[in-house]
Coordinates of C-alpha atoms in Angstrom, one line a residue:
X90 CA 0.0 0.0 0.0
X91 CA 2.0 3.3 -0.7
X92 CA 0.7 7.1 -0.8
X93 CA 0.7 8.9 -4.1
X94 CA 0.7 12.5 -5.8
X95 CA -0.4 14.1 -8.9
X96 CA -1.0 17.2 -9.6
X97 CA -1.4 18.3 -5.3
X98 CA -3.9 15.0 -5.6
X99 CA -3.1 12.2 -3.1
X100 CA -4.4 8.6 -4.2
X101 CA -4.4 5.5 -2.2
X102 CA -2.8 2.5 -4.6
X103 CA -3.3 -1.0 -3.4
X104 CA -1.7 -3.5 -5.0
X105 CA -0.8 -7.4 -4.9
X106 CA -2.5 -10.5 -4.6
X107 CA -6.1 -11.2 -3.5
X108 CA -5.3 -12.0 0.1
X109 CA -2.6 -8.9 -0.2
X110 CA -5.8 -6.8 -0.8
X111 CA -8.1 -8.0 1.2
X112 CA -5.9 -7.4 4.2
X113 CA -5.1 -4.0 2.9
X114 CA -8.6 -3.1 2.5
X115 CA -9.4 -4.4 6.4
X116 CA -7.0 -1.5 7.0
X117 CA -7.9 1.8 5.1
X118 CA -11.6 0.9 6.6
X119 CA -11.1 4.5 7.6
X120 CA -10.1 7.5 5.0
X121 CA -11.1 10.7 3.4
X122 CA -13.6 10.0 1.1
X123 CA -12.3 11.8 -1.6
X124 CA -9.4 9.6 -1.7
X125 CA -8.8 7.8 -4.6
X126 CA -8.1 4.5 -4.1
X127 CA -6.2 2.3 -6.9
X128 CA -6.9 -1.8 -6.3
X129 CA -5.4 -4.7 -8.9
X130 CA -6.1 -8.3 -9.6
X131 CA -9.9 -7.1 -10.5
X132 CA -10.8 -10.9 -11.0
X133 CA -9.2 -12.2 -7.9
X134 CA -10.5 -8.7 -5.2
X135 CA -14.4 -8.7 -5.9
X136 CA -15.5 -10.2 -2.9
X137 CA -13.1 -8.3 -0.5
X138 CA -13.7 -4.9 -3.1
X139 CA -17.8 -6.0 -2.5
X140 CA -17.3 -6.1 1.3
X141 CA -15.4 -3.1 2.2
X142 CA -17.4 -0.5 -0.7
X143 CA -19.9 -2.2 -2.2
X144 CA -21.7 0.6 -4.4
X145 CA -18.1 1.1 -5.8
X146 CA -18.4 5.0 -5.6
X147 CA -14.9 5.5 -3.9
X148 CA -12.5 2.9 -5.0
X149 CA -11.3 2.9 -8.3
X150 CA -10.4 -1.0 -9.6
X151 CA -7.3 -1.2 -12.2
X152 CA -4.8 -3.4 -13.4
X153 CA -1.5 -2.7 -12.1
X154 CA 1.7 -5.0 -11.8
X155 CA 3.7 -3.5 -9.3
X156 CA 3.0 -4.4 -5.5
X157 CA 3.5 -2.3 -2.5
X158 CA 1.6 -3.2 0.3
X159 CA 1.7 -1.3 3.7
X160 CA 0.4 -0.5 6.7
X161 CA -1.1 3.1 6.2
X162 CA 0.0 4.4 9.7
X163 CA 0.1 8.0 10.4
X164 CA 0.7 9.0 6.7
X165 CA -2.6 10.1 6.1
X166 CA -3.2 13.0 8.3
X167 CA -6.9 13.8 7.7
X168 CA -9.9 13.2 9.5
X169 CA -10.9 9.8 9.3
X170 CA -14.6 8.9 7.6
X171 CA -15.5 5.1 6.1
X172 CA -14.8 4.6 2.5
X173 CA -17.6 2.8 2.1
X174 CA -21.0 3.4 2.8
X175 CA -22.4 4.2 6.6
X176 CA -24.6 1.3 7.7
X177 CA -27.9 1.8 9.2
X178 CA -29.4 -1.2 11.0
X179 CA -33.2 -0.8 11.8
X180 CA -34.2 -3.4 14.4
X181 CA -38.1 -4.5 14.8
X182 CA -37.8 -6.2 18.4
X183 CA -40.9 -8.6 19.5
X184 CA -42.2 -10.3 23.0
X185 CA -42.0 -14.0 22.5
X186 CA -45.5 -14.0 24.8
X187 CA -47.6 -13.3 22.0
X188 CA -46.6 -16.0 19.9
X189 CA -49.8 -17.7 19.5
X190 CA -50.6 -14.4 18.0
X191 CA -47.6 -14.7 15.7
X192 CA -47.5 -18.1 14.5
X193 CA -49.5 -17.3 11.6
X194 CA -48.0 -15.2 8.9
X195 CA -51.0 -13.6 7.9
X196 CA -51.0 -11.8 12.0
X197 CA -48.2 -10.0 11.3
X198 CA -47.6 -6.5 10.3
X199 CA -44.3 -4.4 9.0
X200 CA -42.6 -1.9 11.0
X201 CA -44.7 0.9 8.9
X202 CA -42.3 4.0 10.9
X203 CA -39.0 1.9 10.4
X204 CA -39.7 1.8 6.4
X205 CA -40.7 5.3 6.7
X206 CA -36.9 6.3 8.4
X207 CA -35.1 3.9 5.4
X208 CA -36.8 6.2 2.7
X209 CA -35.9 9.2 4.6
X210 CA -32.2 8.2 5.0
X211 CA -30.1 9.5 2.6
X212 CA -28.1 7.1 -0.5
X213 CA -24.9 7.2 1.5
X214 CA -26.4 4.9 3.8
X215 CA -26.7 1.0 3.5
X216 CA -29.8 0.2 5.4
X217 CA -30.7 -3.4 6.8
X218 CA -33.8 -4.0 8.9
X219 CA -33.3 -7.0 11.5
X220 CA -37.2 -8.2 12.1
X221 CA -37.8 -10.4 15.1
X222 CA -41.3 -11.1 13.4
X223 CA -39.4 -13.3 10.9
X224 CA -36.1 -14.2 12.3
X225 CA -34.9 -14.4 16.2
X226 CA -32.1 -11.1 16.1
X227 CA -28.6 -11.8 15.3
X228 CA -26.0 -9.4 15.3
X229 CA -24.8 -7.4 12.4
X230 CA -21.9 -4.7 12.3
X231 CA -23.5 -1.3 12.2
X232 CA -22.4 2.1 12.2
X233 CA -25.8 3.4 13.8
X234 CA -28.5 1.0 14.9
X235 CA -32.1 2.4 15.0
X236 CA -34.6 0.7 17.1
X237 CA -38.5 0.5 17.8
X238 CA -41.0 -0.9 20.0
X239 CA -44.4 -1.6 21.6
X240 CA -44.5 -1.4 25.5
X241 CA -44.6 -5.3 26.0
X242 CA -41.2 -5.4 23.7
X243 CA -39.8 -2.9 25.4
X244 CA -37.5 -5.3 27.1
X245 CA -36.2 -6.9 24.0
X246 CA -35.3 -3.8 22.3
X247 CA -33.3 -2.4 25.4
X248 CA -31.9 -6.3 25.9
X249 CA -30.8 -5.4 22.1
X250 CA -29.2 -2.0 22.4
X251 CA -27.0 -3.0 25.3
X252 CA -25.5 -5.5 22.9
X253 CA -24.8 -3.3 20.3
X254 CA -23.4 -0.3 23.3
X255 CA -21.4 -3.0 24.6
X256 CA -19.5 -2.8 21.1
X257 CA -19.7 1.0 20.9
X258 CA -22.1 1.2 18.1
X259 CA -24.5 4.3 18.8
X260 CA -28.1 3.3 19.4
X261 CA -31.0 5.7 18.9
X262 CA -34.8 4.4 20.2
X263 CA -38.1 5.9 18.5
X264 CA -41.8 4.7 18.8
X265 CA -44.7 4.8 21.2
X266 CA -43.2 3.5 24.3
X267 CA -39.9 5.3 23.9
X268 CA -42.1 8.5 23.4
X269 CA -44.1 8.1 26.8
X270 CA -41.0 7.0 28.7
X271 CA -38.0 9.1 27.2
X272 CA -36.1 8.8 30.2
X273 CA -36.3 5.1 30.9
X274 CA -35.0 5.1 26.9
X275 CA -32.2 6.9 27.2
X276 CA -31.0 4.8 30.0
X277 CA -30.5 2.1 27.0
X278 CA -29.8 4.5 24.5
X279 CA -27.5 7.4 23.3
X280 CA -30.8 8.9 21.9
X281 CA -34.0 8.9 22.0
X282 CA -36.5 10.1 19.5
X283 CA -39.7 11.4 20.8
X284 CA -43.2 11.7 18.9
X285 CA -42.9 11.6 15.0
X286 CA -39.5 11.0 13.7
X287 CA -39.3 12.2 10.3
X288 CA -38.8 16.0 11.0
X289 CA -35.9 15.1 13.1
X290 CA -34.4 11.9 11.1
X291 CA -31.8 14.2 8.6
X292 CA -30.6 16.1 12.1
X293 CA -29.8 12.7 13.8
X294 CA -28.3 10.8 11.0
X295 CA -25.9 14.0 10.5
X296 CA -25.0 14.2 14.3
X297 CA -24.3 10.6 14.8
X298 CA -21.9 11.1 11.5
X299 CA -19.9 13.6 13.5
X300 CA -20.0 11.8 16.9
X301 CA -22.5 14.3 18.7
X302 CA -26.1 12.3 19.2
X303 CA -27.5 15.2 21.8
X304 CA -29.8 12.6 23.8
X305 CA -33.4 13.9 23.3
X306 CA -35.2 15.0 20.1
X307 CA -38.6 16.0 19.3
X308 CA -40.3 15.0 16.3
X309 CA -42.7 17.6 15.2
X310 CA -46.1 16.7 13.8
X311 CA -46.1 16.9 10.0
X312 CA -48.0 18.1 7.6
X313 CA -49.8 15.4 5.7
X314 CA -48.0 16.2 2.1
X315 CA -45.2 15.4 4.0
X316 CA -45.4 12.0 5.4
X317 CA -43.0 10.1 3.5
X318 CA -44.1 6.5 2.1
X319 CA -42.2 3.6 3.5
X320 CA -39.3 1.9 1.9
X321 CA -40.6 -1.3 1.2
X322 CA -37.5 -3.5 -0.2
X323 CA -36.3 -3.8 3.4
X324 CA -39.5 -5.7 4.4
X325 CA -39.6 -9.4 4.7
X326 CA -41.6 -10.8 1.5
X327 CA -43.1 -13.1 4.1
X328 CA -45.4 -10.7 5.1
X329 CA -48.8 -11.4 3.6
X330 CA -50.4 -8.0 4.3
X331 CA -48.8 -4.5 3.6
X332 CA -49.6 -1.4 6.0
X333 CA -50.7 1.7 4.7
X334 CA -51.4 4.7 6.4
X335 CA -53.5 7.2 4.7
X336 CA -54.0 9.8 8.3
X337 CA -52.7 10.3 11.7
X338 CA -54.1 11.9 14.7
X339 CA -57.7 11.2 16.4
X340 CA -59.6 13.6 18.3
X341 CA -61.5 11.2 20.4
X342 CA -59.0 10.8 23.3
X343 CA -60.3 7.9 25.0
X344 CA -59.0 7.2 28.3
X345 CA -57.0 3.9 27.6
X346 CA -55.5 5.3 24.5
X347 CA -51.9 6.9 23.6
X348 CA -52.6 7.4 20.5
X349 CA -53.3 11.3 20.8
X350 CA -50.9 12.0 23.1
X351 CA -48.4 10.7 20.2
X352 CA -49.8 11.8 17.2
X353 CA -52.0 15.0 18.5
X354 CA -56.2 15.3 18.2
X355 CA -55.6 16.6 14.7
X356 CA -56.8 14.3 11.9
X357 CA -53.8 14.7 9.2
X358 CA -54.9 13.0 6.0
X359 CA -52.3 12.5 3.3
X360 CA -53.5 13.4 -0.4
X361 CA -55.2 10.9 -2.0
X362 CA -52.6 11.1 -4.8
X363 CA -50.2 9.9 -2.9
X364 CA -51.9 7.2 -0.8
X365 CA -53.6 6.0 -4.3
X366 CA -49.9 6.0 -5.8
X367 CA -48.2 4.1 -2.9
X368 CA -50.8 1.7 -3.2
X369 CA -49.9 1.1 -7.1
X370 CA -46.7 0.0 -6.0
X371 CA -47.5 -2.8 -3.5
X372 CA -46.5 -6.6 -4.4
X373 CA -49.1 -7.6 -1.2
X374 CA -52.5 -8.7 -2.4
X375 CA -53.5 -7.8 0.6
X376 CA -53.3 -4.7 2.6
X377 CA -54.0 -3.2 6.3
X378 CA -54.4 0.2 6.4
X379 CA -53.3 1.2 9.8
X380 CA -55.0 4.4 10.1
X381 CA -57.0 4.5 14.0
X382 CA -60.2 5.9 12.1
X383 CA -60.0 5.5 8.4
X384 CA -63.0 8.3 8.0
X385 CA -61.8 10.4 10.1
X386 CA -64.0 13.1 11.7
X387 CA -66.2 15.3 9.6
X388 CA -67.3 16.2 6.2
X389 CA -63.9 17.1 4.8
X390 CA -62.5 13.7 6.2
X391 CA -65.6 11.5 4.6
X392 CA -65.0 13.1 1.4
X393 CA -61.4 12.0 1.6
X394 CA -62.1 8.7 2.5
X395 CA -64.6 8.4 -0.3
X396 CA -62.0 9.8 -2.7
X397 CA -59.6 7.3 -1.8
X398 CA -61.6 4.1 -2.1
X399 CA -63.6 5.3 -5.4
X400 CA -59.4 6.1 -6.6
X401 CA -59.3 2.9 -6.2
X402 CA -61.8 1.3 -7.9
X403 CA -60.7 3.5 -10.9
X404 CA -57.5 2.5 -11.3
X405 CA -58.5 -1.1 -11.4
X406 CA -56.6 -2.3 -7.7
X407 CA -57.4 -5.4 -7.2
X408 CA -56.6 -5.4 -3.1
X409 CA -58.3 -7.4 -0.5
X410 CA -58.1 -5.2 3.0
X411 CA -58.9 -3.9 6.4
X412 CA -59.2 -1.3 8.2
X413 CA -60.6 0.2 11.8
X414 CA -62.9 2.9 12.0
X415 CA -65.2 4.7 14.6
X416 CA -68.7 3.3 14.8
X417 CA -69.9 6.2 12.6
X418 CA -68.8 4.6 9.6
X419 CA -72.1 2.7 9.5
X420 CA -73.7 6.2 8.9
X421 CA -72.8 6.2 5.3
X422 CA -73.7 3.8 2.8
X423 CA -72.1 5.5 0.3
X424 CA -68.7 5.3 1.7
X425 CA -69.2 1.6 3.0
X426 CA -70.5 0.8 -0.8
X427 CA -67.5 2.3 -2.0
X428 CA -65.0 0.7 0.7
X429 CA -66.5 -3.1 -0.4
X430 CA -66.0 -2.1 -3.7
X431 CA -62.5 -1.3 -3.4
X432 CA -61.6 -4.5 -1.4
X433 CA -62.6 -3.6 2.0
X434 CA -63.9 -7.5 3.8
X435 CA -63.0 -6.6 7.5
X436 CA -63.9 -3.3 9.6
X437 CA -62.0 -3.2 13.1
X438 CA -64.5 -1.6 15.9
X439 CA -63.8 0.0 19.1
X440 CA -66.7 -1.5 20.8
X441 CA -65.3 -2.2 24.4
X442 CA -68.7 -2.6 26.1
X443 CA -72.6 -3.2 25.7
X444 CA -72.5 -1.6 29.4
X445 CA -73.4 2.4 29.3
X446 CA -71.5 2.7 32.8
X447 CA -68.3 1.2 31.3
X448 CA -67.7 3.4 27.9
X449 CA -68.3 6.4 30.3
X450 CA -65.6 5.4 32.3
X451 CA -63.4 5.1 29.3
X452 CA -64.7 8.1 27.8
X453 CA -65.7 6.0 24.8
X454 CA -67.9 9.4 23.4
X455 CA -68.8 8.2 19.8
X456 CA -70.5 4.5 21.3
X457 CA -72.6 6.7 24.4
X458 CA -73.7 9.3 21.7
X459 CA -75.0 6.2 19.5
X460 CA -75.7 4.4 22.1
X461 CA -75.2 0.6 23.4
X462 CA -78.7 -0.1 21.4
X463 CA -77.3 0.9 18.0
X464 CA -74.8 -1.7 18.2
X465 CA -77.0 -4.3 16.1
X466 CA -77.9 -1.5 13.3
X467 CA -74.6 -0.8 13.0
X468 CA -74.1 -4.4 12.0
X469 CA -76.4 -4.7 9.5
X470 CA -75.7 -1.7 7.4
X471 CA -71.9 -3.1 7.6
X472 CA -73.2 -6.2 6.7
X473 CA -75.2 -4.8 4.0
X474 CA -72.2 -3.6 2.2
X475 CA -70.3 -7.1 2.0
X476 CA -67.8 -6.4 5.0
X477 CA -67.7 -8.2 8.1
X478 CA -67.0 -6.6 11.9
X479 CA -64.3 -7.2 13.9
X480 CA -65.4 -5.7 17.2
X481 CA -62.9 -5.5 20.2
X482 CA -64.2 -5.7 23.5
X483 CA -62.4 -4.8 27.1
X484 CA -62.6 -6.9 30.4
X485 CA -61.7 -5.4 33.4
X486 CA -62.9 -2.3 34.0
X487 CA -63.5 -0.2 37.1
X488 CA -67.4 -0.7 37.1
X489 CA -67.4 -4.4 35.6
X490 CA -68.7 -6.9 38.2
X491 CA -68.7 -10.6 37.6
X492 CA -72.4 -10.4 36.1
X493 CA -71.2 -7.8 33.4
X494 CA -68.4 -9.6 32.5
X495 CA -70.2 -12.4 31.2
X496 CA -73.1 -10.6 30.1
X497 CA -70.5 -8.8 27.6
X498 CA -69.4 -12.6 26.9
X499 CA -72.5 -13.6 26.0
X500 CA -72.6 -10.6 24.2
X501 CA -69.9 -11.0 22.0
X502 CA -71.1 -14.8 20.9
X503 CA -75.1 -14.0 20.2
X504 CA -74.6 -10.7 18.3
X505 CA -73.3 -10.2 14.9
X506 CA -70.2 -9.3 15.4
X507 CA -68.4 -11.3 13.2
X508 CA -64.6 -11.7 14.8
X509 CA -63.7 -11.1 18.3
X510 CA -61.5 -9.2 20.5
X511 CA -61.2 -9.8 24.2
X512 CA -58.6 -7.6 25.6
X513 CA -58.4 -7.5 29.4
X514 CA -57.7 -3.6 30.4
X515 CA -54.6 -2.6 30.1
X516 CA -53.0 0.6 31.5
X517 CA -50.2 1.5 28.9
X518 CA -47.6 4.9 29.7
X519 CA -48.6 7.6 28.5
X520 CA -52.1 7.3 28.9
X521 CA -54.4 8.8 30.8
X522 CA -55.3 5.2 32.7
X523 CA -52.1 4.4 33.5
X524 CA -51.4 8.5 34.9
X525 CA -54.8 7.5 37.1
X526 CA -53.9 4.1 38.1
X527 CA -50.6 4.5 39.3
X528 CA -51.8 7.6 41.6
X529 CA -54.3 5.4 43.1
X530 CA -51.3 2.8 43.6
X531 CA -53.4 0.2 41.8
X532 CA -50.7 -1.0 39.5
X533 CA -49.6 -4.8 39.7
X534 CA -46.4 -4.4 38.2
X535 CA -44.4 -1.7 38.9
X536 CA -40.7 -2.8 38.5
X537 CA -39.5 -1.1 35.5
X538 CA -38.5 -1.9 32.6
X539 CA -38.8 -5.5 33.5
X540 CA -42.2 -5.6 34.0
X541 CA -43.3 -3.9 30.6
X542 CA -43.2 -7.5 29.2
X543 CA -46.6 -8.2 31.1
X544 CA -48.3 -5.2 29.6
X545 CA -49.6 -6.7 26.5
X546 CA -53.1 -6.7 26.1
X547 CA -53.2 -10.3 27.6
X548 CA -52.8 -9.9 30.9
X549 CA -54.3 -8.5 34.0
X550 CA -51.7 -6.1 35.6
X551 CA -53.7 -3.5 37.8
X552 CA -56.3 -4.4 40.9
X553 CA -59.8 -3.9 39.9
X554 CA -62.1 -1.8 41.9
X555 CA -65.4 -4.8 41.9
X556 CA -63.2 -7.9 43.1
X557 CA -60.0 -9.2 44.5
X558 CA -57.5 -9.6 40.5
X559 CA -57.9 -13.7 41.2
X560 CA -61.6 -13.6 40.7
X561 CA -60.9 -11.1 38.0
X562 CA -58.6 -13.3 36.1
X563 CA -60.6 -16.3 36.8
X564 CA -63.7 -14.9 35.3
X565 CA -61.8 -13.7 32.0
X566 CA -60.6 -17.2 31.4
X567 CA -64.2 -18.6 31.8
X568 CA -65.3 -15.9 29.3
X569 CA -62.4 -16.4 27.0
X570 CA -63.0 -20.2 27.3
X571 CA -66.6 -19.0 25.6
X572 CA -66.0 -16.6 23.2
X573 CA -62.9 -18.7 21.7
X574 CA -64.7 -22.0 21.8
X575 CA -64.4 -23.9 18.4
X576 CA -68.1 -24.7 18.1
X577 CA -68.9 -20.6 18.6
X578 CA -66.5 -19.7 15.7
X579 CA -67.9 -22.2 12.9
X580 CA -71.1 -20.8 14.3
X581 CA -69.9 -17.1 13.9
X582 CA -68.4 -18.2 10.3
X583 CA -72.3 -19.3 9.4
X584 CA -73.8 -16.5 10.3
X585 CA -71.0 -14.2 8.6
X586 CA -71.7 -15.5 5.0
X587 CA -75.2 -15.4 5.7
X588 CA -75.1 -11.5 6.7
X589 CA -72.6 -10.5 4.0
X590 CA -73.1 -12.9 1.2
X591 CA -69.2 -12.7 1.1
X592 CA -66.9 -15.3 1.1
X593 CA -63.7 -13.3 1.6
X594 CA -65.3 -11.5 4.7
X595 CA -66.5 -14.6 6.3
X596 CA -62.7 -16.2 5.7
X597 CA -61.5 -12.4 7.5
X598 CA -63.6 -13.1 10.4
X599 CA -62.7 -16.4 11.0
X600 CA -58.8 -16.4 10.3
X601 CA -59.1 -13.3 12.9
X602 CA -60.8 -15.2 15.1
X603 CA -58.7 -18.7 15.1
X604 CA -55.4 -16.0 15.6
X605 CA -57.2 -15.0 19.0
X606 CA -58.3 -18.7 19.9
X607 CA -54.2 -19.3 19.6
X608 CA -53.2 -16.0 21.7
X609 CA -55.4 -17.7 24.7
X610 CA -54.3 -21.4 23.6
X611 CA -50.2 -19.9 23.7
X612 CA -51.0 -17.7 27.2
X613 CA -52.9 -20.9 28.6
X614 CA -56.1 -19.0 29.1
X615 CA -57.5 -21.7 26.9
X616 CA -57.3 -25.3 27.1

């Protein structure tokens, strides 16, 4: 290896046998990048050339005969940068307890914000996403790892960035739970990215560049031209569904919920365009738009929606997909004819209770304006429209005694809701529950961050008000023992294709369900 000059221009030349190369190249690792490098043997160095540079943008390859290979040393007296591309390593971390969840394919869903950071990072980057969805995590060398998480993985992902710290590669942690509880985060982390991350992204890839990651950052809420699509190449083609997210933001502010707290009361729908467009581009048959109400709030917002579904009948989509939506999208038979038409078979509902007393206490405000009573109309007019109802339901709150509990069982399996959700209440940070519940000192688990794995939907983890949290978890068994019983399921599958005359809803409803029998066979809440 020897220094040269031309004209005031230094160039790196490497010369010498493949095994004279590749150690050379382990060396220069670190150099100016606008050093020219010189390497021979072009047959013999590819796969040493591919490793240390592979988009070839800094390292010129040519034939030379004469060989001088050296240790660079101290000849080089610039600041050193990597020849070859920065690497990015985006890491999806999950908790193993859901597994029965996971174990079909068609449960799973991308990392929609970690897609949305690899578009946003700039082409001197290579970018690798490491999906525990898919694949338990092994380690990769990185020059920045980016990491996000759920509450119940919280554990995983700091278990992961301590790996990575312990060999000094910078670790920055985004996402919901990393949001609400910064400064647990950063405890794991060198930063810590709070709310959206796409205003901020640029700022923290050029900071950990230079070696000064500032700790805290606050995403602003964007405009809705601005929300970037994903980068879908990094995603697993395992995944049957694609996510799509057409708005952000809900208004409603329901007690148990983080969601506007993170993403503000503001509905922010992208333009149709560019929803329609993304769409265009999808390999996935199937899609899940992840939107928390895909109508919105409003005239301007129904519009939109309708917009974007009759887009997609006119440019001839042929998508199968779901969505979730407040209980006012059975107002319009308009916009659910439309939906069906474009592909919609599954409508995810925010019921929680058939119990007035309970969605006051959650501050469920669209269901208590309707009503517990409008429950079945808004059925059939779904129904009417060829799509099918997933309706999730809540067990455990403050004013539920034993007879409400499985009167909302019983509930769930006589009315026509087509799939079912049985969560048991769960006080996640950054909500206004868990603010209330730990003031009252009615938390279970309090020993942070290991205890996070237990907040996952699944599990009780506070003390109800009604009854001692035994006879609370031994009446949500019994219930989930009914609602996820085999026999109630193929009768729920009947009664779908009766209502909706659709095959591809009833086969939604049913999948959905059989994925929830597993969560309770996988937790043993069923036998």
């Amino acid at each position: 290896m020897k220094v040269c000059s031309n004209q005031s221009q230094l160039s790196l030349v490497v010369e010498g046998c493949a095994a004279n190369v590749s150690s050379a190249l382990k060396q220069i690792r670190y150099a100016p990048l606008s050093l020219p490098v010189t390497i021979s043997h072009v047959d013999e160095t590819a796969s040493a050339l591919s490793t240390i540079d592979p988009s070839g943008r800094y390292v010129e390859v040519a034939r030379t005969s004469h060989c001088d290979v050296k240790a660079l040393g101290a000849k080089l007296e610039m600041s050193p940068k990597r020849l070859s591309k920065k690497r990015l390593t985006l890491i999806n971390p999950v908790n193993n307890v859901r597994s029965g969840f996971a174990v079909n394919p068609s449960s799973r869903f991308p990392p929609l914000g970690l897609g949305i950071l690899a578009s946003l990072t700039p082409d001197d980057w290579e970018v690798e996403l490491l999906d525990e969805n898919f694949a338990p995590f092994s380690y990769r060398d990185a020059d920045l790892v980016g990491i996000t998480a759920f509450t119940s993985a919280a554990n995983r992902a700091y278990e992961i960035a301590s790996i990575y710290r312990d060999q000094g590669v910078p670790v920055v942690m985004g996402g919901i739970h990393a949001s609400m509880c910064s400064d647990e985060a950063l405890r794991f982390a060198d930063a810590v990215v709070v709310g959206e991350a796409e205003s901020v992204w640029r700022q923290v890839l050029a900071d950990a560049q230079s070696g000064r990651l500032r700790g805290l950052y606050h995403g602003q809420w964007l405009d809705p031209d601005r929300v970037a699509p994903p980068r879908r190449d990094i995603y697993s083609d395992e995944y049957v569904f694609a996510s799509v997210q057409t708005s952000r933001g809900c208004p409603l502010d329901c007690e148990f919920c983080s969601v506007t707290a993170y993403n503000g009361r503001r509905y922010r729908r992208r333009p149709v365009a560019d929803v329609l467009d993304e769409l265009e581009t999808l390999n996935n048959e199937m899609v899940f738009f992840v939107d928390d109400n895909i109508i919105g709030n409003g005239a301007s917002c129904r519009k939109q929606a309708l917009e974007l579904f009759q887009g997609m009948v006119a440019r001839g989509m042929n998508k199968t997909w779901f969505c979730q939506a407040s209980i006012s999208v059975a107002d319009d038979a308009e916009v659910l004819d439309w939906a069906a038409r474009a592909g919609c078979r599954m409508i995810f509902i925010g019921i929680e209770a058939e119990d007035i007393g309970a969605l006051t206490e959650v501050n469920k405000r669209l269901n208590l304006k309707k009503g517990a009573s409008a429950y079945q109309e808004t059925f059939d007019r779904i129904h009417a429209s060829g799509i099918s109802v997933l309706g999730a339901f809540i067990f455990g709150m403050d004013s539920d005694t034993p007879e409400a509990l499985f009167r909302r069982a019983e509930f769930m399996v006589n009315s026509d809701v087509d799939a079912m959700q049985l969560t048991t209440m769960t006080p996640l940070p950054g909500t206004r529950l868990f603010q209330r519940l730990e003031e009252e000192e009615r938390l279970l688990y309090t020993n942070f961050p290991n205890d996070w794995a237990h907040y996952d939907l699944t599990k009780l983890v506070h003390r109800p008000k009604s009854m001692p949290p035994d006879e609370l978890w031994d009446i949500i068994r019994q219930c989930t023992e009914r609602v996820y019983d085999l026999r109630t399921l193929k009768t729920k599958a009947k009664r779908t294709l009766e209502t909706t005359g659709s095959m591809e809803a009833t086969e939604f409803a049913y999948r959905t369900n059989i994925n929830y029998r597993n969560i309770g066979l996988a937790l043993g809440t069923l036998v």
